[in-house]
Structures are given as C-alpha cells and as structure tokens.
C-alpha cells in the first residue's frame, strides 16, 4: 500500500469526480489502486433480499457479460449482512475480504475486495470505505435508475412498479431510541400493501396499509392513501386528522370500490408513548419479556366507507419491547403454516431486519411461493430513551460492540 491511508473523504472525493451512474466504478478503481487490490467489487441487495447483484468489479468479464445474481441464503454475504461484521479468508492470490455497505441500518449491499494482505489497518480502511460507499449510493440513486434496475432480479408489472414507488427508499432505520425494519412480499396478483415511516425530532411516524383488490386498481387506491397520509403528516395534523384525511381522499377520489385497512402510529421519542389508529386492520403483535401477544385495539371503519371520526388508542412502550405490524396476507390460508407468534419469539435476539426476513421467508415457504395476497411486515424495537448515540454505519450502540 506504500503507506497510503484510505479514509472516507478519499472515497467521497473519488465519487464526486464521476457522474452518478459511474461513481461506484470510480470508487472501486480508486480503492484497487490505493490498496493494490486484485479485485474490488460492489454487490447490491435485490428487492426481495434473496440475491445479490454484482453491480461493478475491477475484474469484469472481458466479454462484457452481465454476472449472474448470487444467492444470498446461507452464504458468506448473508453472514456479513446479518452480523454487520467483516469477513475474510486467505486465497491463492491474497486475502478476500467482504464488508457490509450499510447506512443507518439500511443494508445496501457488500464491498468485496481481494488484497495482497489484510491486517487490522487494511480491514479498518476497507470498513471506512464501505461506510462512505453507502453514502455515495444513497445520494447517487436519486439521479439515476441504475441502482433501481440493479435491484430487480425478476420482471415487474405496472402495479408492482407503482407499489414499490410508494415504499420508503430505505427499508430499515436506526436511531438512539429505536430500530425499525420493513418488507413487502408481493402476491402473484399484486395487491395494495404499503408501509411507511418518517422521523421528526421528537416523533416517529409509522403506517401500514392494505388496499382492497388486486393489480393496478389496488395500487392506485394505495397511491391515494399514502399521498393523503403523507400530506396530512407534513401539514402537522394529529393522528386522528391524518386518518380522517386519508379516509376523505378515498371517498373523494377513489370511486365506489376504494377501500383500505390501516394502522397509523405516532411514537413519542421522549417518553415511549404510542398513539394508534386502527382502521379495520389486523392487531399488531407485542413481544415483551419473552411473551408474544396481540395488542387488543377496538377497530374502526376501513378507510373509504363513509365519513368517520377515528379514535386514538395509546400504548406505553418499555425498553426491550418489539412491536410487529402485519397485513392480512401474513395470515392468509396458504400462509397459515407460518406460526408468526412463535417466529417472533424465536428471533427475539436478532436485529429487526432478521425478524422481517424470517417472517417473509416463512410466509413465502408456507404458500409455496404463490401468495394470494401481499404480505407485509413492519418491526419496531424500542430501546428506550437512555441511549443518545448510535453508530451511523450499522446502527449498533456506540458504546457496545456489534454481535458476532
């Protein structure tokens, strides 16, 4: 390495010299040069989190053929993403290292490099580069479709395209008080599931909704619903007001068949108190002290039935609580073989990302890969108000080592 130290600033500087569509390649070549690496590549996690797509490599196929997606299940890459810890092995040509590329808990992909040798200093530099690369990708995907295209390992219908555009750009979020992760498994005939979140200075906003019907009609209903909820939230309306605005949007613009269930939540980050509105939606599950139970909420009307005044319920979260929100696709007949309460208990010690992945995998497996309705899960871990700082790259407590 000739004494050259690679820092996050070097990675960002290299990226800023390139157009957004080429920044990852420029970063890879720059790292290869600085570290004397034989190969540097970046692999992107696909939409369903079952495969990785090699977006770039400094040792590209000379024929220019696109590399095949890499199966994530039971792979080294899965281990790295799950533990958020680097992995390395000695090879004939050097040391192969794999590191997580993660931004505030959102797993973007992995950085893979084969270097002549890999001591603690080199591994630390690769880790800093991977952290900076996450910021590069999060920034540059605003300007190009390249990263969206790279995440697709199967064709997408118009309804699916609409549906995915309604979801948050990051499926996971870390903060001092909480960890949050969500996922959607689309049905064979796309339904209208969505989940959403937004973080204010003192409040975390959450929603999970399920528009009635299938295909483009349900996707359009979901578009009305999410647009109304976001508009009301950004206008500063309280939770009941957000529900009423969503309901009115479907009444005014959705036609005769625009109906949807939904759970809306506001979490006070100073106290842990939660406000909830339940518009005909399945009850959330609460894991507390090793026991999983549904939160019994009186259900109000679905959105889109008639003008209605929605009630606000309250729940006090305790440090260590895990709250799991689900759509009815998680309970449909074909998915009945998935024991979700048991799964929530069994994954209690894992990151919210892993509970979400385990739940969606279990439902997909139980339905033999052919869901009749979308299945969506949103998982919130409440850490309490005692923590004030989290690591920006992987979300771990700043004063606690990440799990192995």
C-alpha positions as MATLAB code, in Angstrom:
seq = 'XXXXXXXXXXXXXXXXXXXXXXXXXXXXXXXXXXXXXXXXXXXXXXXXXXXXXXXXXXXXXXXXXXXXXXXXXXXXXXXXXXXXXXXXXXXXXXXXXXXXXXXXXXXXXXXXXXXXXXXXXXXXXXXXXXXXXXXXXXXXXXXXXXXXXXXXXXXXXXXXXXXXXXXXXXXXXXXXXXXXXXXXXXXXXXXXXXXXXXXXXXXXXXXXXXXXXXXXXXXXXXXXXXXXXXXXXXXXXXXXXXXXXXXXXXXXXXXXXXXXXXXXXXXXXXXXXXXXXXXXXXXXXXXXXXXXXXXXXXXXXXXXXXXXXXXXXXXXXXXXXXXXXXXXXXXXXXXXXXXXXXXXXXXXXXXXXXXXXXXXXXXXXXXXXXXXXXXXXXXXXXXXXXXXXXXXXXXXXXXXXXXX';
ca = [
       0.000    0.000    0.000;
       3.087    2.237    0.194;
       1.846    3.870    3.411;
      -1.274    5.294    1.763;
      -4.195    5.522    4.180;
      -7.676    5.367    2.675;
     -10.307    7.393    4.525;
     -13.982    8.174    3.914;
     -13.013   11.550    2.478;
     -10.936    9.860   -0.224;
     -13.876    7.686   -1.255;
     -16.268   10.620   -1.349;
     -13.781   12.728   -3.286;
     -13.329    9.967   -5.869;
     -17.105    9.589   -6.226;
     -17.687   13.302   -6.691;
     -15.359   13.386   -9.695;
     -17.631   10.980  -11.603;
     -21.179   11.148  -12.947;
     -23.696    9.444  -10.611;
     -24.024    6.479  -12.976;
     -20.274    5.807  -12.836;
     -19.366    6.736   -9.268;
     -19.276    3.156   -7.935;
     -16.849    2.079  -10.684;
     -14.633    5.086   -9.990;
     -14.593    4.296   -6.270;
     -13.764    0.629   -6.988;
     -10.843    1.550   -9.284;
      -9.573    4.130   -6.807;
      -9.649    1.600   -3.954;
      -7.937   -1.026   -6.098;
      -5.151    1.429   -6.914;
      -4.695    2.682   -3.354;
      -4.776   -0.779   -1.761;
      -3.044   -2.673   -4.536;
      -6.122   -4.887   -4.741;
      -6.506   -7.577   -7.408;
     -10.255   -7.067   -7.482;
     -12.717   -4.662   -5.861;
     -16.422   -5.120   -6.441;
     -19.750   -3.989   -5.060;
     -22.772   -6.277   -4.776;
     -26.258   -4.799   -4.417;
     -29.067   -6.476   -2.437;
     -32.078   -7.174   -4.664;
     -35.649   -6.076   -3.924;
     -36.744   -9.320   -2.294;
     -33.450   -9.701   -0.381;
     -32.848  -13.193   -1.746;
     -29.952  -12.401   -4.099;
     -27.033  -10.065   -4.580;
     -26.298   -8.431   -7.935;
     -22.656   -7.631   -8.737;
     -23.005   -4.053   -9.882;
     -19.345   -3.441  -10.599;
     -15.981   -5.204  -10.462;
     -12.468   -4.131  -11.381;
     -12.017   -7.649  -12.807;
     -15.008   -7.573  -15.154;
     -15.735  -10.363  -17.628;
     -13.751   -9.385  -20.759;
     -16.737  -10.356  -22.894;
     -18.877   -7.833  -21.030;
     -21.452  -10.415  -19.969;
     -23.587   -9.407  -17.021;
     -22.791  -11.586  -13.981;
     -25.472  -13.900  -12.662;
     -27.206  -12.943   -9.382;
     -25.586  -14.507   -6.330;
     -27.809  -16.498   -3.961;
     -27.813  -14.793   -0.570;
     -29.182  -17.667    1.522;
     -26.577  -19.429    3.693;
     -23.756  -17.508    2.014;
     -20.827  -15.541    3.398;
     -22.607  -12.424    2.169;
     -25.675  -13.228    4.253;
     -23.487  -13.704    7.312;
     -21.810  -10.331    6.745;
     -25.143   -8.542    6.311;
     -26.678  -10.298    9.318;
     -23.808   -9.650   11.729;
     -22.655   -6.356   10.181;
     -19.124   -7.639   10.704;
     -16.377   -8.031    8.066;
     -15.293  -11.483    6.920;
     -12.014  -12.578    5.345;
     -10.260  -15.677    4.038;
      -6.831  -16.466    2.639;
      -6.802  -17.348   -1.074;
      -4.090  -18.254   -3.568;
      -3.988  -14.665   -4.815;
      -4.261  -12.843   -1.483;
      -6.884  -12.143    1.150;
     -10.520  -11.950    0.136;
     -12.485   -9.582    2.388;
     -16.247   -8.925    2.425;
     -17.674   -5.947    4.311;
     -21.204   -4.592    4.825;
     -22.244   -1.444    2.966;
     -24.863   -0.066    5.324;
     -26.347    3.358    6.023;
     -28.142    3.844    9.348;
     -29.111    0.196    9.463;
     -30.248    0.016    5.828;
     -28.273   -2.796    4.157;
     -27.395   -1.531    0.679;
     -25.040   -4.363   -0.235;
     -21.485   -5.551    0.346;
     -17.994   -4.449   -0.666;
     -15.739   -7.316   -1.728;
     -12.007   -6.912   -2.238;
      -9.038   -9.248   -2.752;
      -5.893   -7.577   -1.426;
      -2.265   -8.770   -1.111;
      -2.508   -8.822    2.682;
      -5.106   -7.731    5.233;
      -4.060   -6.637    8.700;
      -6.227   -4.645   11.115;
      -5.236   -1.378    9.442;
      -6.260   -2.549    5.972;
      -9.506   -4.013    7.295;
     -10.296   -0.731    9.063;
      -9.646    1.225    5.864;
     -11.897   -1.107    3.887;
     -14.566   -0.657    6.537;
     -14.355    3.125    6.286;
     -14.529    2.864    2.502;
     -17.629    0.648    2.714;
     -19.274    3.151    5.067;
     -18.544    6.035    2.699;
     -19.720    3.964   -0.282;
     -23.119    3.590    1.379;
     -23.481    7.372    1.443;
     -22.369    7.591   -2.192;
     -25.060    5.131   -3.296;
     -27.815    6.653   -1.166;
     -27.002   10.039   -2.688;
     -26.499    8.974   -6.302;
     -29.595    6.777   -6.628;
     -31.626    9.991   -6.655;
     -30.168   10.824  -10.069;
     -30.145    7.522  -11.947;
     -32.218    4.377  -12.424;
     -29.094    2.225  -12.372;
     -29.457    1.150   -8.755;
     -33.199    0.548   -9.129;
     -32.566   -1.614  -12.191;
     -29.771   -3.469  -10.420;
     -32.084   -4.499   -7.582;
     -34.524   -6.241   -9.940;
     -33.898   -9.917  -10.470;
     -37.446  -10.569  -11.770;
     -39.730   -8.566  -14.112;
     -42.070   -6.024  -12.522;
     -45.649   -5.327  -13.569;
     -47.112   -1.820  -13.696;
     -48.906   -2.448  -10.387;
     -45.682   -3.615   -8.758;
     -43.836   -0.563  -10.095;
     -46.443    1.752   -8.560;
     -46.449   -0.191   -5.314;
     -42.685   -0.107   -4.805;
     -42.530    3.607   -5.528;
     -44.857    4.156   -2.562;
     -42.470    2.492   -0.108;
     -39.754    4.347    1.815;
     -36.418    4.489   -0.010;
     -34.775    2.708    2.951;
     -36.333   -0.421    4.421;
     -34.504   -0.002    7.739;
     -33.779    2.920   10.054;
     -31.631    3.163   13.186;
     -31.779    5.788   15.903;
     -30.804    6.002   19.555;
     -34.275    5.105   20.795;
     -35.395    2.553   18.211;
     -34.604    0.207   15.351;
     -37.105   -0.219   12.526;
     -37.306   -2.543    9.528;
     -39.996   -3.418    6.997;
     -40.567   -5.622    3.972;
     -43.273   -6.421    1.445;
     -43.703   -9.752   -0.340;
     -45.860   -9.181   -3.428;
     -48.602  -11.632   -4.319;
     -48.816  -13.347   -7.701;
     -51.578  -10.844   -8.483;
     -50.280   -7.615   -6.907;
     -52.332   -6.287   -4.004;
     -52.195   -2.868   -2.417;
     -49.996   -3.221    0.669;
     -47.775   -0.367    1.788;
     -45.740    0.608    4.800;
     -44.258    3.994    5.574;
     -42.288    5.813    8.241;
     -40.888    9.248    8.920;
     -38.713   10.577   11.719;
     -39.176   14.016   13.266;
     -37.062   15.495   16.024;
     -39.292   14.091   18.769;
     -41.660   11.730   16.930;
     -41.529    8.580   14.827;
     -44.475    8.203   12.423;
     -45.433    4.722   11.199;
     -48.149    3.328    8.969;
     -49.056    0.010    7.398;
     -51.987   -0.191    4.986;
     -53.738   -2.735    2.790;
     -55.862   -1.505   -0.118;
     -58.653   -3.830   -1.190;
     -58.469   -5.529   -4.565;
     -55.596   -6.513   -6.788;
     -53.372   -5.271   -9.575;
     -53.414   -1.649  -10.805;
     -56.728   -0.730   -9.148;
     -55.413   -1.547   -5.669;
     -52.092    0.164   -6.450;
     -53.977    3.344   -7.365;
     -56.016    3.145   -4.149;
     -52.767    2.732   -2.234;
     -51.357    5.787   -4.029;
     -54.285    7.925   -2.869;
     -53.968    6.585    0.651;
     -50.217    7.083    1.042;
     -50.339   10.509   -0.602;
     -53.087   11.656    1.752;
     -51.329   10.297    4.832;
     -48.026   11.918    3.915;
     -49.715   15.199    3.068;
     -51.565   15.282    6.385;
     -48.455   14.309    8.319;
     -46.352   17.005    6.652;
     -49.082   19.567    7.298;
     -48.755   18.836   11.008;
     -52.135   17.172   11.528;
     -52.564   14.924   14.557;
     -53.080   11.190   14.167;
     -56.882   11.355   14.052;
     -56.612   14.131   11.476;
     -54.281   12.043    9.327;
     -56.758    9.167    9.403;
     -59.656   11.434    8.505;
     -57.745   12.968    5.590;
     -56.854    9.522    4.240;
     -60.455    8.408    4.562;
     -61.724   11.519    2.777;
     -59.215   11.076   -0.042;
     -60.648    7.653   -0.843;
     -64.213    8.958   -0.594;
     -63.496   11.912   -2.877;
     -61.258   10.299   -5.475;
     -61.317    6.533   -5.147;
     -64.642    5.640   -6.690;
     -67.024    3.038   -5.293;
     -64.528    0.279   -4.562;
     -61.624    2.168   -2.997;
     -61.332    0.624    0.461;
     -58.320    0.012    2.676;
     -57.384   -1.099    6.153;
     -54.629    0.612    8.054;
     -52.705    1.066   11.268;
     -51.295    4.527   11.974;
     -48.855    5.138   14.821;
     -47.015    8.057   16.376;
     -44.215    7.223   18.813;
     -43.074    9.934   21.239;
     -39.289    9.567   21.296;
     -39.032   11.341   24.658;
     -41.436    9.066   26.549;
     -42.085    5.922   24.504;
     -45.811    6.592   24.446;
     -47.535    5.435   21.256;
     -50.724    6.752   19.717;
     -52.516    4.302   17.406;
     -55.429    4.418   14.985;
     -56.824    1.100   13.772;
     -58.913    1.271   10.591;
     -60.087   -2.337   10.374;
     -56.547   -3.733   10.360;
     -55.127   -6.920   11.972;
     -53.877   -6.328   15.515;
     -50.130   -5.752   15.966;
     -48.070   -8.243   17.966;
     -46.106   -7.153   21.034;
     -43.097   -9.103   22.287;
     -42.467   -8.177   25.914;
     -40.455  -10.173   28.449;
     -40.433  -13.211   26.174;
     -44.209  -13.289   25.685;
     -45.882  -12.513   22.343;
     -49.460  -11.251   22.452;
     -51.699   -9.274   20.086;
     -52.498   -5.741   21.172;
     -56.254   -5.670   21.501;
     -57.475   -2.491   19.837;
     -61.065   -1.622   19.119;
     -61.306   -1.500   15.353;
     -62.757    1.461   13.482;
     -64.131    1.529    9.935;
     -61.958    0.830    6.937;
     -60.805    3.876    5.025;
     -63.196    4.747    2.198;
     -66.525    3.540    3.677;
     -68.087    6.834    4.794;
     -67.129    9.999    6.707;
     -65.953    8.874   10.110;
     -64.248   10.119   13.272;
     -61.348    7.791   14.107;
     -60.409    7.015   17.695;
     -56.863    7.266   19.027;
     -55.603    4.498   21.317;
     -52.497    4.652   23.492;
     -49.733    2.254   24.430;
     -46.648    2.765   26.576;
     -43.536    1.065   25.238;
     -40.864   -0.268   27.582;
     -37.175   -0.709   26.741;
     -36.755   -4.116   25.121;
     -40.249   -4.186   23.575;
     -40.647   -5.387   19.995;
     -43.755   -4.287   18.091;
     -44.669   -6.151   14.893;
     -47.231   -4.792   12.409;
     -48.626   -7.121    9.744;
     -51.082   -7.139    6.864;
     -53.647   -9.917    6.483;
     -51.549  -11.509    3.727;
     -49.352  -12.796    6.547;
     -52.347  -14.785    7.821;
     -53.977  -15.902    4.568;
     -54.976  -19.547    4.109;
     -51.934  -20.527    2.037;
     -49.597  -18.927    4.592;
     -51.288  -20.453    7.627;
     -48.384  -22.854    8.118;
     -46.193  -19.980    9.300;
     -46.517  -19.648   13.083;
     -45.783  -15.936   13.340;
     -46.018  -15.519   17.135;
     -43.572  -18.418   17.547;
     -41.291  -16.883   14.920;
     -41.322  -13.538   16.755;
     -40.284  -15.331   19.964;
     -37.580  -17.360   18.246;
     -35.993  -14.297   16.633;
     -36.180  -12.109   19.730;
     -32.400  -11.739   19.945;
     -31.921  -10.855   16.289;
     -31.950   -7.479   14.556;
     -35.325   -6.268   13.256;
     -34.003   -6.856    9.709;
     -33.666  -10.544   10.503;
     -37.141  -10.867   12.008;
     -38.573   -9.237    8.889;
     -36.596  -11.535    6.583;
     -37.534  -14.609    8.620;
     -41.239  -13.700    8.584;
     -41.407  -13.038    4.849;
     -39.439  -16.204    4.097;
     -41.712  -18.285    6.328;
     -44.868  -17.000    4.662;
     -43.407  -17.449    1.187;
     -42.349  -21.006    2.028;
     -45.715  -21.864    3.611;
     -47.540  -20.671    0.478;
     -45.048  -22.491   -1.812;
     -44.037  -19.177   -3.325;
     -47.533  -18.268   -4.537;
     -49.211  -15.775   -2.219;
     -52.825  -14.874   -2.950;
     -52.408  -11.515   -1.226;
     -49.462   -9.250   -0.464;
     -47.741   -9.956    2.841;
     -46.138   -7.021    4.628;
     -44.367   -6.770    7.969;
     -43.023   -3.765    9.866;
     -40.991   -4.349   13.024;
     -40.100   -1.758   15.673;
     -37.645   -2.367   18.523;
     -37.864    0.156   21.335;
     -34.527    0.711   23.103;
     -35.740    3.435   25.442;
     -34.603    6.985   25.992;
     -31.348    6.169   27.798;
     -29.327    5.898   24.578;
     -28.360    9.104   22.827;
     -25.944    7.908   20.162;
     -25.783    5.083   17.601;
     -23.088    4.166   15.095;
     -24.028    5.673   11.736;
     -22.808    2.773    9.604;
     -24.530   -0.203   11.216;
     -26.730    1.273   13.911;
     -25.081   -0.514   16.849;
     -24.944    1.168   20.242;
     -21.928    3.465   20.180;
     -20.678    2.058   23.491;
     -21.395   -1.603   22.702;
     -19.598   -3.942   20.303;
     -21.675   -5.387   17.477;
     -22.724   -9.037   17.903;
     -20.598  -11.667   16.236;
];
